[in-house]
CSV table of C-alpha atoms in Angstrom, one decimal:
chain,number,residue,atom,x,y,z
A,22,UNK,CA,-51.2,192.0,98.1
A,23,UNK,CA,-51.7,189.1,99.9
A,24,UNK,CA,-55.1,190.0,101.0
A,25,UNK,CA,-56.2,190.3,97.6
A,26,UNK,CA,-55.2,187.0,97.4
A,27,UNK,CA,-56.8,185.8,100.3
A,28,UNK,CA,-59.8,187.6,99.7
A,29,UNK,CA,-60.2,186.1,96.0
A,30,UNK,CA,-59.8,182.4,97.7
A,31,UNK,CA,-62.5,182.7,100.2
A,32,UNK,CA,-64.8,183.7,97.3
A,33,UNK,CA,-64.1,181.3,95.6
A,34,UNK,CA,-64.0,178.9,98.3
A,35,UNK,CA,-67.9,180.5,99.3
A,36,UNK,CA,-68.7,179.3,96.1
A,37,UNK,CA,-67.7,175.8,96.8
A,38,UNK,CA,-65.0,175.4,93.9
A,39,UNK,CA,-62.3,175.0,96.2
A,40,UNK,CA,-63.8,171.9,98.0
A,41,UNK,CA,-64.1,168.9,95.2
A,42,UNK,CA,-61.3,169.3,93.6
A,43,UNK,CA,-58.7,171.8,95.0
A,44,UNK,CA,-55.6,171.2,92.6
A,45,UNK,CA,-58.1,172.2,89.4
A,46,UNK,CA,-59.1,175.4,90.8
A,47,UNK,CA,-55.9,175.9,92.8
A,48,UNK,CA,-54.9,176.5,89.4
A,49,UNK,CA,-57.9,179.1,88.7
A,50,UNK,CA,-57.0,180.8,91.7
A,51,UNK,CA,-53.6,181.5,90.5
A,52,UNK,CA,-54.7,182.4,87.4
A,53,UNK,CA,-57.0,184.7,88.0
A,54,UNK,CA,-54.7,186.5,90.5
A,55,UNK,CA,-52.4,186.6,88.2
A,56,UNK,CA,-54.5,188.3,85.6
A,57,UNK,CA,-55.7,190.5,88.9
A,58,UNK,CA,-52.1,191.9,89.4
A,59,UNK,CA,-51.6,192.4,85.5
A,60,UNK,CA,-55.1,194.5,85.5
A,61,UNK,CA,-53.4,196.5,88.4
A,62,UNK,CA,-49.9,197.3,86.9
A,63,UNK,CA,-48.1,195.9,89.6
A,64,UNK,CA,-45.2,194.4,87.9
A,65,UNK,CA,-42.6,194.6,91.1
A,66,UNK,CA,-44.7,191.1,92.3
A,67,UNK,CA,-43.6,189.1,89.1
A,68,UNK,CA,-41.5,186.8,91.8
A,69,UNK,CA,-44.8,185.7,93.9
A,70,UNK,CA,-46.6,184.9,90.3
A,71,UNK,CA,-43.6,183.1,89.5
A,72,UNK,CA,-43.6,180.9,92.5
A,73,UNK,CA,-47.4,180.6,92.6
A,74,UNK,CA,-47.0,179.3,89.0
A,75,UNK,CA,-44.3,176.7,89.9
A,76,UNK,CA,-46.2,175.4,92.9
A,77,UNK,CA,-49.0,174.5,90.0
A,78,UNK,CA,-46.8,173.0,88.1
A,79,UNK,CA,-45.4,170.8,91.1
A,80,UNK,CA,-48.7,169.7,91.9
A,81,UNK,CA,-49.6,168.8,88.7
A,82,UNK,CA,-47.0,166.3,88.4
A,83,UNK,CA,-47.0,164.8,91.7
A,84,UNK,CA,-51.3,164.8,90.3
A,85,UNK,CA,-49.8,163.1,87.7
A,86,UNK,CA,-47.9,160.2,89.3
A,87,UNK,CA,-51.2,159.8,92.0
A,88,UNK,CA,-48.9,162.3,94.9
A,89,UNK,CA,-51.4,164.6,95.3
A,90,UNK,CA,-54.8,164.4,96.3
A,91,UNK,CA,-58.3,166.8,97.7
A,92,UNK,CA,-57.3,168.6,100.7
A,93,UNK,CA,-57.0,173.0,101.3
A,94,UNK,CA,-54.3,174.4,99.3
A,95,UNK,CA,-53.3,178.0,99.7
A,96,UNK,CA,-50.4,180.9,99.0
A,97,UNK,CA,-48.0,178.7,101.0
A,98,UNK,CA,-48.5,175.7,98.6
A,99,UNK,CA,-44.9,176.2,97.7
A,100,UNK,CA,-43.9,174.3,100.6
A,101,UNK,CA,-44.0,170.3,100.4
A,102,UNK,CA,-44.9,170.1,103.7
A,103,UNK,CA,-48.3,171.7,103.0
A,104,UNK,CA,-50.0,169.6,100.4
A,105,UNK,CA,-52.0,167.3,102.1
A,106,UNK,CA,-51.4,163.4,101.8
A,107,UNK,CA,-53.7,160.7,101.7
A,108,UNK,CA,-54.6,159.4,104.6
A,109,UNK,CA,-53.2,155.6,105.4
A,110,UNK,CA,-55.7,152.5,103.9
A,111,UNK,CA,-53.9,150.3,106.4
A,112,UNK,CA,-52.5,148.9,103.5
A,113,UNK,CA,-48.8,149.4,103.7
A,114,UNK,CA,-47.7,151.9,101.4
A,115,UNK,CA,-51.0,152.4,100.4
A,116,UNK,CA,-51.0,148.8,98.6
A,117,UNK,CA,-54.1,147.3,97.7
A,118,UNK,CA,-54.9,143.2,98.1
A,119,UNK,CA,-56.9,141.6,95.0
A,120,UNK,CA,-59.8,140.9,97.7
A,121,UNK,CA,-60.4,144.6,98.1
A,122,UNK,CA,-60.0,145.5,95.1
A,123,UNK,CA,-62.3,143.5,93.4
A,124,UNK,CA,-65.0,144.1,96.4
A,125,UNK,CA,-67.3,146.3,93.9
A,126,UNK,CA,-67.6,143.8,91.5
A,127,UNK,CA,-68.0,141.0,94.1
A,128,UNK,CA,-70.5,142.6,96.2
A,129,UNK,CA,-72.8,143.7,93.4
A,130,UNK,CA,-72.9,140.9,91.2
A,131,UNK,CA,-73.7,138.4,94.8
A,132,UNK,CA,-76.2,140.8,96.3
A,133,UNK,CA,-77.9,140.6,93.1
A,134,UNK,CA,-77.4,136.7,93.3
A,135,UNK,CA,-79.4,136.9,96.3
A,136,UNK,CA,-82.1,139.0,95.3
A,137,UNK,CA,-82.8,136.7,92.3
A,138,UNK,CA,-83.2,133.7,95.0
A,139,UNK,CA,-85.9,136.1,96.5
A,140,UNK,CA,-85.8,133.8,99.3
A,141,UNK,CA,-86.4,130.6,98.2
A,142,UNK,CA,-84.1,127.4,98.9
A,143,UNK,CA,-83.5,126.4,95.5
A,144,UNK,CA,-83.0,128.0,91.5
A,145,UNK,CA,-85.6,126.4,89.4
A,146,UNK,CA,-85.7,126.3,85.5
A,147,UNK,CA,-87.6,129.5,85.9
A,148,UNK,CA,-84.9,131.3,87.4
A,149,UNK,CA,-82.1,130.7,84.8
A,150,UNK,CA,-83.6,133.2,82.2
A,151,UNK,CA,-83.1,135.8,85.0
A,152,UNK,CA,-79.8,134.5,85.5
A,153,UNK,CA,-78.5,135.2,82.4
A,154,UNK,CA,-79.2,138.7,82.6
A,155,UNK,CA,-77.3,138.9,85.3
A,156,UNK,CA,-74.5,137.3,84.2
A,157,UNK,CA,-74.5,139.0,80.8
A,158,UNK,CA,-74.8,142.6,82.9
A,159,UNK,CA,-71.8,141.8,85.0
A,160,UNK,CA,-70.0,142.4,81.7
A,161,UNK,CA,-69.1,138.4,82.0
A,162,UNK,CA,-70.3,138.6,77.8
A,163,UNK,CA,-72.9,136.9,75.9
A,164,UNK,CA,-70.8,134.4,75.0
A,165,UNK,CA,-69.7,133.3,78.5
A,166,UNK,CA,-72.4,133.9,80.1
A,167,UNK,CA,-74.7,131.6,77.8
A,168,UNK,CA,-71.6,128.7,78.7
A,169,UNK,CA,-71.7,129.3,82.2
A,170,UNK,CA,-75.5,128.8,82.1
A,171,UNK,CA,-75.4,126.0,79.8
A,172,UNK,CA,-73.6,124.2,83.0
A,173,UNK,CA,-76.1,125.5,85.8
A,174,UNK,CA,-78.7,124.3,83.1
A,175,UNK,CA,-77.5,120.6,83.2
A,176,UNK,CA,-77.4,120.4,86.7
A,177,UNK,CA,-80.9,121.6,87.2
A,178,UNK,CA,-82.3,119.5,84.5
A,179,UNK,CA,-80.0,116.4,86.3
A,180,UNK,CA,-80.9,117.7,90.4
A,181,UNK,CA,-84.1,120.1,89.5
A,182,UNK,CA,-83.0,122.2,91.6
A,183,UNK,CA,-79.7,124.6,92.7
A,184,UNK,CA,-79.1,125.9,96.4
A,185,UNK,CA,-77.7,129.2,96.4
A,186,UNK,CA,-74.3,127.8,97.6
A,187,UNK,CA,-74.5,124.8,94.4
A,188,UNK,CA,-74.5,127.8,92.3
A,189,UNK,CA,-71.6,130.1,93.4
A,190,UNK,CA,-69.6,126.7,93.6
A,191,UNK,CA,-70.4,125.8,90.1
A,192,UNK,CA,-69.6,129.4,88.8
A,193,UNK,CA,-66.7,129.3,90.9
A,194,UNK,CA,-65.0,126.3,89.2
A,195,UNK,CA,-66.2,127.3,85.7
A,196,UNK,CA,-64.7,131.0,85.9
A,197,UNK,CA,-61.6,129.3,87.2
A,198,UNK,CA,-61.5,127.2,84.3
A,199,UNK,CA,-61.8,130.1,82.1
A,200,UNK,CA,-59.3,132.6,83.5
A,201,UNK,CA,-56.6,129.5,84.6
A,202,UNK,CA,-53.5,130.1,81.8
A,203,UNK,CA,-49.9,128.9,82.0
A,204,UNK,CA,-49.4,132.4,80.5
A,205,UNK,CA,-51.1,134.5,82.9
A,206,UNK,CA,-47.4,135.4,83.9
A,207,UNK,CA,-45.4,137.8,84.7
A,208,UNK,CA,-43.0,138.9,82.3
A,209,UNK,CA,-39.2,138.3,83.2
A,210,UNK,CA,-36.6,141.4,83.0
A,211,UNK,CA,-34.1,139.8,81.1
A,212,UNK,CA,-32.5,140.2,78.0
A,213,UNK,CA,-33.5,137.8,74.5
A,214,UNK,CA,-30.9,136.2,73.0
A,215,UNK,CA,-28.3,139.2,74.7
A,216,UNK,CA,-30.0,141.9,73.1
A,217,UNK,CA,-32.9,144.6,75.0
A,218,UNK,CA,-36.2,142.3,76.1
A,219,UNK,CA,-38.5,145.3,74.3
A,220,UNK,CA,-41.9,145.9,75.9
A,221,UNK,CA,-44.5,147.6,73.5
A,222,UNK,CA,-47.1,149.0,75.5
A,223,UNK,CA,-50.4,149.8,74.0
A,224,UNK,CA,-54.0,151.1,74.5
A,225,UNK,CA,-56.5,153.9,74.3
A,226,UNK,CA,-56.2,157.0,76.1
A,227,UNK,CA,-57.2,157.6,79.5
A,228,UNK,CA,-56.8,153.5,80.5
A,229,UNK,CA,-53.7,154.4,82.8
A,230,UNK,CA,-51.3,153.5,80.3
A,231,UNK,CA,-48.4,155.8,81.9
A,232,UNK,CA,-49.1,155.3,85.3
A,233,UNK,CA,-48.9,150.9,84.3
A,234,UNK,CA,-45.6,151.8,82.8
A,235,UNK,CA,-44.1,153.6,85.5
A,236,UNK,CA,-45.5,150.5,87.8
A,237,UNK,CA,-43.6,148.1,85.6
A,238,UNK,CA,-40.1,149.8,85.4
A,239,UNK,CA,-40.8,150.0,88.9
A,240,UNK,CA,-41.3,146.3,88.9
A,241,UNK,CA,-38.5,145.2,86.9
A,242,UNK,CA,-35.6,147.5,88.8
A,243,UNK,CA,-36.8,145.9,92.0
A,244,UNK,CA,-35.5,142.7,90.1
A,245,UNK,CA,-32.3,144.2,89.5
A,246,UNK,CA,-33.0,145.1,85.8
A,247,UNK,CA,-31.3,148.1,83.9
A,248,UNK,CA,-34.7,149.5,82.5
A,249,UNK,CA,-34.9,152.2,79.9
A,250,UNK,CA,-38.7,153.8,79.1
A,251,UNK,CA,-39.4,154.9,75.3
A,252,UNK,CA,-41.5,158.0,75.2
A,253,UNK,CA,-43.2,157.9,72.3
A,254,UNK,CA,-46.5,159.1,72.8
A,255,UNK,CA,-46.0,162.1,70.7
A,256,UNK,CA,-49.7,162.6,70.4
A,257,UNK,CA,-51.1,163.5,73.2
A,258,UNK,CA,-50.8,166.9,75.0
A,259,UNK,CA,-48.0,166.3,78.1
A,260,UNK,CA,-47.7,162.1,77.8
A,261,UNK,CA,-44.1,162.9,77.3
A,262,UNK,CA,-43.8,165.0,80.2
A,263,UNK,CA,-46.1,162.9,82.3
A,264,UNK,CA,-43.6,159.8,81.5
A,265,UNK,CA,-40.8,161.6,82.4
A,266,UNK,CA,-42.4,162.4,86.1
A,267,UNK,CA,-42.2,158.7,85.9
A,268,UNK,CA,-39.5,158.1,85.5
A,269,UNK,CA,-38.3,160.1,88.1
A,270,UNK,CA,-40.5,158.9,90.6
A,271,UNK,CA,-39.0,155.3,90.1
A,272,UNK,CA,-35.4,156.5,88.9
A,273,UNK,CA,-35.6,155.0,85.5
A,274,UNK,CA,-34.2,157.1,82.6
A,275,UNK,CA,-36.7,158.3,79.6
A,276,UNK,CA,-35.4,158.5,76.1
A,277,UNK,CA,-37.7,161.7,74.7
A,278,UNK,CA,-37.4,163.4,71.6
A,279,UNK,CA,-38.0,166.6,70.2
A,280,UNK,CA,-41.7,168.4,70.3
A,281,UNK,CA,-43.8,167.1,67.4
A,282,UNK,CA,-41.5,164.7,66.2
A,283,UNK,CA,-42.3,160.9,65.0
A,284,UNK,CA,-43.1,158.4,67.5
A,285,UNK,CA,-41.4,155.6,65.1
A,286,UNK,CA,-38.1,158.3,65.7
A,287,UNK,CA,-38.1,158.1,68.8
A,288,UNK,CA,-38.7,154.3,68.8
A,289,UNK,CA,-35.3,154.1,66.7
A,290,UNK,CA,-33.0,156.5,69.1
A,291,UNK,CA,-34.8,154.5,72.0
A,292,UNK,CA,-33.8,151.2,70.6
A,293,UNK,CA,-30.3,152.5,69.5
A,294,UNK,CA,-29.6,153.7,73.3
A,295,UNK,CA,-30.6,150.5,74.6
A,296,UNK,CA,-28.5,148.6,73.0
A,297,UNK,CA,-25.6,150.7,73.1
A,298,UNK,CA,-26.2,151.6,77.5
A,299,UNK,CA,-26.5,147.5,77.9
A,300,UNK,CA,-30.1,147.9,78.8
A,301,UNK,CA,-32.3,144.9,79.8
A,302,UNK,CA,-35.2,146.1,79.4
A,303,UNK,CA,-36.9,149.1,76.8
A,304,UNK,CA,-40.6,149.7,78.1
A,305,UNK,CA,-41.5,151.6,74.8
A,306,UNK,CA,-44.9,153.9,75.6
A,307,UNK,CA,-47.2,154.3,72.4
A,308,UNK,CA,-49.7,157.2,71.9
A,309,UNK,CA,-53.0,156.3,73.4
A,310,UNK,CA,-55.0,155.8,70.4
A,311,UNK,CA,-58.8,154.8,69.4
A,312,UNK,CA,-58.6,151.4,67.8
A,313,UNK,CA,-61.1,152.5,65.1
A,314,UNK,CA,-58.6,155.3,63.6
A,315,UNK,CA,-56.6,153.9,60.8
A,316,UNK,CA,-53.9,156.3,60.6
A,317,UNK,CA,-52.9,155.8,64.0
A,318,UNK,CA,-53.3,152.1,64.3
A,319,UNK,CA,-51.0,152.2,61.1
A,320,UNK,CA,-48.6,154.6,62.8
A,321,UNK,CA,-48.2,152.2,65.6
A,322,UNK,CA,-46.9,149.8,62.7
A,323,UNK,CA,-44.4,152.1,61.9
A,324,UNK,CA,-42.8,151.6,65.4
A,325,UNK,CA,-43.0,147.9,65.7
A,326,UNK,CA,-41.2,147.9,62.0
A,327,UNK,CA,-38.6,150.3,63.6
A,328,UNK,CA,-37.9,148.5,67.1
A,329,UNK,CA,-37.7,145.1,64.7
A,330,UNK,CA,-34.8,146.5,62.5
A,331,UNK,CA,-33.2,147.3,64.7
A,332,UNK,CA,-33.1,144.7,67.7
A,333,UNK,CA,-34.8,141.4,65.6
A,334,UNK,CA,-37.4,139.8,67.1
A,335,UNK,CA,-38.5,142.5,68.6
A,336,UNK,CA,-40.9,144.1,70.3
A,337,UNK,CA,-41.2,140.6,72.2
A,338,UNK,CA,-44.0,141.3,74.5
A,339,UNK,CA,-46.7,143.6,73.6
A,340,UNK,CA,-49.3,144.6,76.9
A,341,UNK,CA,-52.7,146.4,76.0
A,342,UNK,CA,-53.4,148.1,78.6
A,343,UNK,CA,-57.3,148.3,79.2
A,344,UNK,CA,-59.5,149.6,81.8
A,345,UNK,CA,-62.0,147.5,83.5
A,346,UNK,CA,-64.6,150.3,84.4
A,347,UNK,CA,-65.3,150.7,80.6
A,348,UNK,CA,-66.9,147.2,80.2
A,349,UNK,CA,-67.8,145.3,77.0
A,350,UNK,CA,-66.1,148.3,75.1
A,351,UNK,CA,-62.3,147.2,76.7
A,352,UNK,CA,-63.3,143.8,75.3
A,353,UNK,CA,-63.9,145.2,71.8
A,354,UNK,CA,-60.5,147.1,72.4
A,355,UNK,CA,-58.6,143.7,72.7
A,356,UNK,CA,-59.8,142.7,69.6
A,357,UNK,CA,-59.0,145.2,67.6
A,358,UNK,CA,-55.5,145.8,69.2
A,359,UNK,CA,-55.1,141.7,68.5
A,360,UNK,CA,-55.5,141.6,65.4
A,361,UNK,CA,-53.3,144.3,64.7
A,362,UNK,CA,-50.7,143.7,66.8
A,363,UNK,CA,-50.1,140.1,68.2
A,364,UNK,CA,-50.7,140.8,72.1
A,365,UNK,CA,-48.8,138.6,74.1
A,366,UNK,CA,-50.5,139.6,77.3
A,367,UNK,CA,-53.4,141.9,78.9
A,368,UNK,CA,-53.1,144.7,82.2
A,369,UNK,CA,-56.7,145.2,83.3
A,370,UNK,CA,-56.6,148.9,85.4
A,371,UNK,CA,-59.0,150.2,87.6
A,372,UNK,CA,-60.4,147.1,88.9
A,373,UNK,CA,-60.5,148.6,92.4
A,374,UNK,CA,-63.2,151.1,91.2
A,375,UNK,CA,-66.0,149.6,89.2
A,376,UNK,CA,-68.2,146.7,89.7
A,377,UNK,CA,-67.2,145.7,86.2
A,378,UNK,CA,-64.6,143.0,87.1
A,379,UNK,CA,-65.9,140.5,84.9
A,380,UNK,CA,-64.5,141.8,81.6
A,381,UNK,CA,-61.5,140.1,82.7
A,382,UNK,CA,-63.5,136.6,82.6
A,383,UNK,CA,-64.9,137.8,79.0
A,384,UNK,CA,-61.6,138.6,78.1
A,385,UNK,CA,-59.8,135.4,78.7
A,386,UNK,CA,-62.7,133.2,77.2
A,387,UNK,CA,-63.9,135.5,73.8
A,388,UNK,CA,-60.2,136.1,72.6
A,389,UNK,CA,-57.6,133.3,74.7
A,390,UNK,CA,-55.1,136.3,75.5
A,391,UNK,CA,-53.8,135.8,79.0
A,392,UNK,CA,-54.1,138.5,81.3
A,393,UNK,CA,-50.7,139.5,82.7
A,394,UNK,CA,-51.1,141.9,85.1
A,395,UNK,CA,-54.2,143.6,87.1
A,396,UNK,CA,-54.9,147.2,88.5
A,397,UNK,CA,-55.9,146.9,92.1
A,398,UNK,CA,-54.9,150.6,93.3
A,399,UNK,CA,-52.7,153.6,92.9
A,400,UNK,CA,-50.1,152.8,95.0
A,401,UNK,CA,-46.9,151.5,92.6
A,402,UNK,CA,-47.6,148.3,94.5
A,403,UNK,CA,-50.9,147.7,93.2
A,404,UNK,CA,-50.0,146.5,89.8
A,405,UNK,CA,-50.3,142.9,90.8
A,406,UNK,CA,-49.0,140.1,88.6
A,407,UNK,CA,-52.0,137.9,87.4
A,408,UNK,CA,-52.6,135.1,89.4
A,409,UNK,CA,-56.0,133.1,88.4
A,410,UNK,CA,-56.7,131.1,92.0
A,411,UNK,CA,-56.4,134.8,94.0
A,412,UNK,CA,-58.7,136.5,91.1
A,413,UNK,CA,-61.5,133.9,91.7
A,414,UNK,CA,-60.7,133.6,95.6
A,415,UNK,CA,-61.1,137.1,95.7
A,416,UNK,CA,-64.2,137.1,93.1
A,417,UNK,CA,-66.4,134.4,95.2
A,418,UNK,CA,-65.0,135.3,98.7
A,419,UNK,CA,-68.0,135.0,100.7
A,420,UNK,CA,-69.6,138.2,102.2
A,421,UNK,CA,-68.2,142.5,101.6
A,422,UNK,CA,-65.2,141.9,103.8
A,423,UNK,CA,-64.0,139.0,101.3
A,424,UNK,CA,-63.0,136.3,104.0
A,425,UNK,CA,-65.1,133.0,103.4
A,426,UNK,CA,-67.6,131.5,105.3
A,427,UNK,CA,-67.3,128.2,107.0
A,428,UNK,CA,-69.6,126.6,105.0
A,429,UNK,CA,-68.6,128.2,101.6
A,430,UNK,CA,-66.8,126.7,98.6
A,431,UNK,CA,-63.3,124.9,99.7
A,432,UNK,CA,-60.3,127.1,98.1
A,433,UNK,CA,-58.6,125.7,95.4
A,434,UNK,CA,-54.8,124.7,95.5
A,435,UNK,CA,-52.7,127.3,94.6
A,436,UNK,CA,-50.0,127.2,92.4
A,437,UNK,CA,-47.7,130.7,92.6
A,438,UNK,CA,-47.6,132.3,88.9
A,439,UNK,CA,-44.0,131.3,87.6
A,440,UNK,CA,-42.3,134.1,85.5
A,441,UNK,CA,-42.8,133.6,81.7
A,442,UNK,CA,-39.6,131.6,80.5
A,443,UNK,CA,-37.3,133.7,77.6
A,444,UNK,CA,-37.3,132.4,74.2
């Protein structure tokens, strides 16, 4: 039987399906030799299916928590030892700095700097127009993108004229301006006023909503906090079993209920266990929902009303969670999710894979909500704590590598974000 088995894979391998995304059609292959020993009545192999079918679902949720990625998979997948890991950044633990992370959105935006010089010595009045496409493109926003010309403006109208250096240094100090914020912090795993500190975590689907959660609880038992995660994303198709993989991976319990049941129930046995476990910490998950559907943006209500009968005052710090590679739309996210819900602080994802950085700036200026925490890789180390003078260091580093040169803009003085103070 085996060869059948190996005979259906190197079809299917001829066909090129089993070389872009393995796991996916790992999963085809299983199934459809699955249906193959069905067709053929041989019912005394029900064991192999069995463990075929459990190796899936093993990969799937080391998928899930970013374990697992391409590499040749076959009928000795069962073992650990044969799923391929990724190979080492030279990051350790595959960690991700901000300066690589943001190299997309670095290089692009400053080799189209340089284009628009074309050469010349100088930007001239003529130049600016072109400017503020670019600027506006970068997904900086109209709105701060017309400010940050406004400035370049007055200093060719003063000096006539703008070396290319004049103008990375000007937008340099401007964006740091911006994006600077005594709240840009990260949030402290401690209890308020003896009670759970509750963490509502929102946002739309597919932003990496889980995967920042887990990274926190991570986060905060590294500090020596007793975390408990609230899965109540009762929406969506396996979030609750996806959180749970979570959980595991970083050892933090997950208070699930029941399939199909409320969200704002499980918020309340959630809340009730935390308070009667002594938990610091309750990261409470939310179903990833569109912020143009009513019904769910009013369901999310519901839960904040639960959590706040419960433990008053609470949820005390609630974290939209938004991905950087979708643009101007994240930004229209934020102000949706602001108006409905308070946010006391912003995650940015993804930032390690788009050139689309500059939502963060947009962010920051259009809607004053400081950004908490930023995406910078997979690795549970990559959800770095917001700190404004390594965003712009990393934003205007000089050249794809990201170390300045010599004759670049002199690095601001750092101050090291301090960890928001209880109230």
């Amino acid at each position: 039987m085996s060869e059948h088995f190996d005979s259906l894979q190197q079809y299917l391998h001829g066909l090129g399906l089993l070389s872009e995304t393995p796991l996916l059609y790992f999963a085809l292959l299983v199934s459809l030799f699955a249906l193959l020993l069905t067709i053929r009545g041989q019912r005394q192999n029900k064991e192999e299916i069995r463990a075929l079918t459990s190796a899936v679902e093993r990969l799937s949720e080391q998928s899930s928590a970013g374990q697992v990625v391409a590499g040749d998979v076959s009928t000795s997948a069962t073992k650990e030892s044969d799923v391929k890991k990724k190979p080492d950044s030279g990051q350790a633990h595959g960690t991700s700095d901000v300066n690589s992370g943001l190299a997309k959105t670095r290089n692009q935006f400053f080799s189209r700097l340089s284009e628009l010089f074309g050469g010349k010595s100088a930007l001239d009045a003529a130049s600016l127009e072109k400017l503020e496409e670019l600027l506006i493109t970068s997904d900086l926003g109209v709105n701060t993108a017309r400010m940050l010309l406004g400035r370049l403006r007055e200093r060719v109208d003063a000096d006539k004229e703008l070396s290319a250096s004049d103008v990375r240094g000007l937008l340099k100090e401007s964006v740091l301006e911006i994006v600077r914020s005594e709240d840009s912090v990260a949030i402290r795993p401690e209890k308020r006023d003896g009670k759970p500190l509750v963490v509502l975590v929102v946002g739309v689907n597919g932003v990496g909503k889980t995967t920042t959660i887990g990274k926190l609880a991570a986060q905060f038992k590294a500090e020596g906090a007793n975390v408990l995660i609230a899965a109540c994303d009762t929406f969506r198709a396996a979030a609750v079993q996806q959180m749970q993989v979570w959980g595991k991976r970083v050892d933090v319990p997950v208070e699930a209920g029941p399939e199909g049941c409320k969200p704002s129930t499980v918020a309340f046995t959630a809340t009730k266990r935390a308070l009667d476990e002594n938990v610091d910490v309750l990261i409470v998950d939310t179903a990833g929902r569109l912020h143009t559907r009513v019904n769910l943006m009013n369901e999310l209500l519901s839960v904040i009303k639960v959590i706040d009968r419960e433990i008053p005052g609470a949820p005390h710090e609630t974290l939209l969670v938004l991905d950087a590679s979708t643009g101007q739309n994240a930004l229209q996210q934020a102000r949706e999710f602001h108006e409905k819900t308070d946010l006391s602080g912003i995650a940015v994802t993804k930032l390690d894979g788009t050139p689309k950085g500059g939502i963060v700036v947009a962010i920051r200026e259009e809607l004053g909500v400081p950004i908490r925490y930023i995406g910078v890789g997979e690795g549970v180390d990559d959800l770095k704590v917001f700190d404004s003078d390594d965003f712009v260091e990393a934003l205007f580093a000089e050249g794809k590598s990201g170390s300045s040169a010599t004759n670049g803009p002199q690095k601001v003085q750092r101050k090291r974000p301090r960890a928001r103070a209880n109230h």
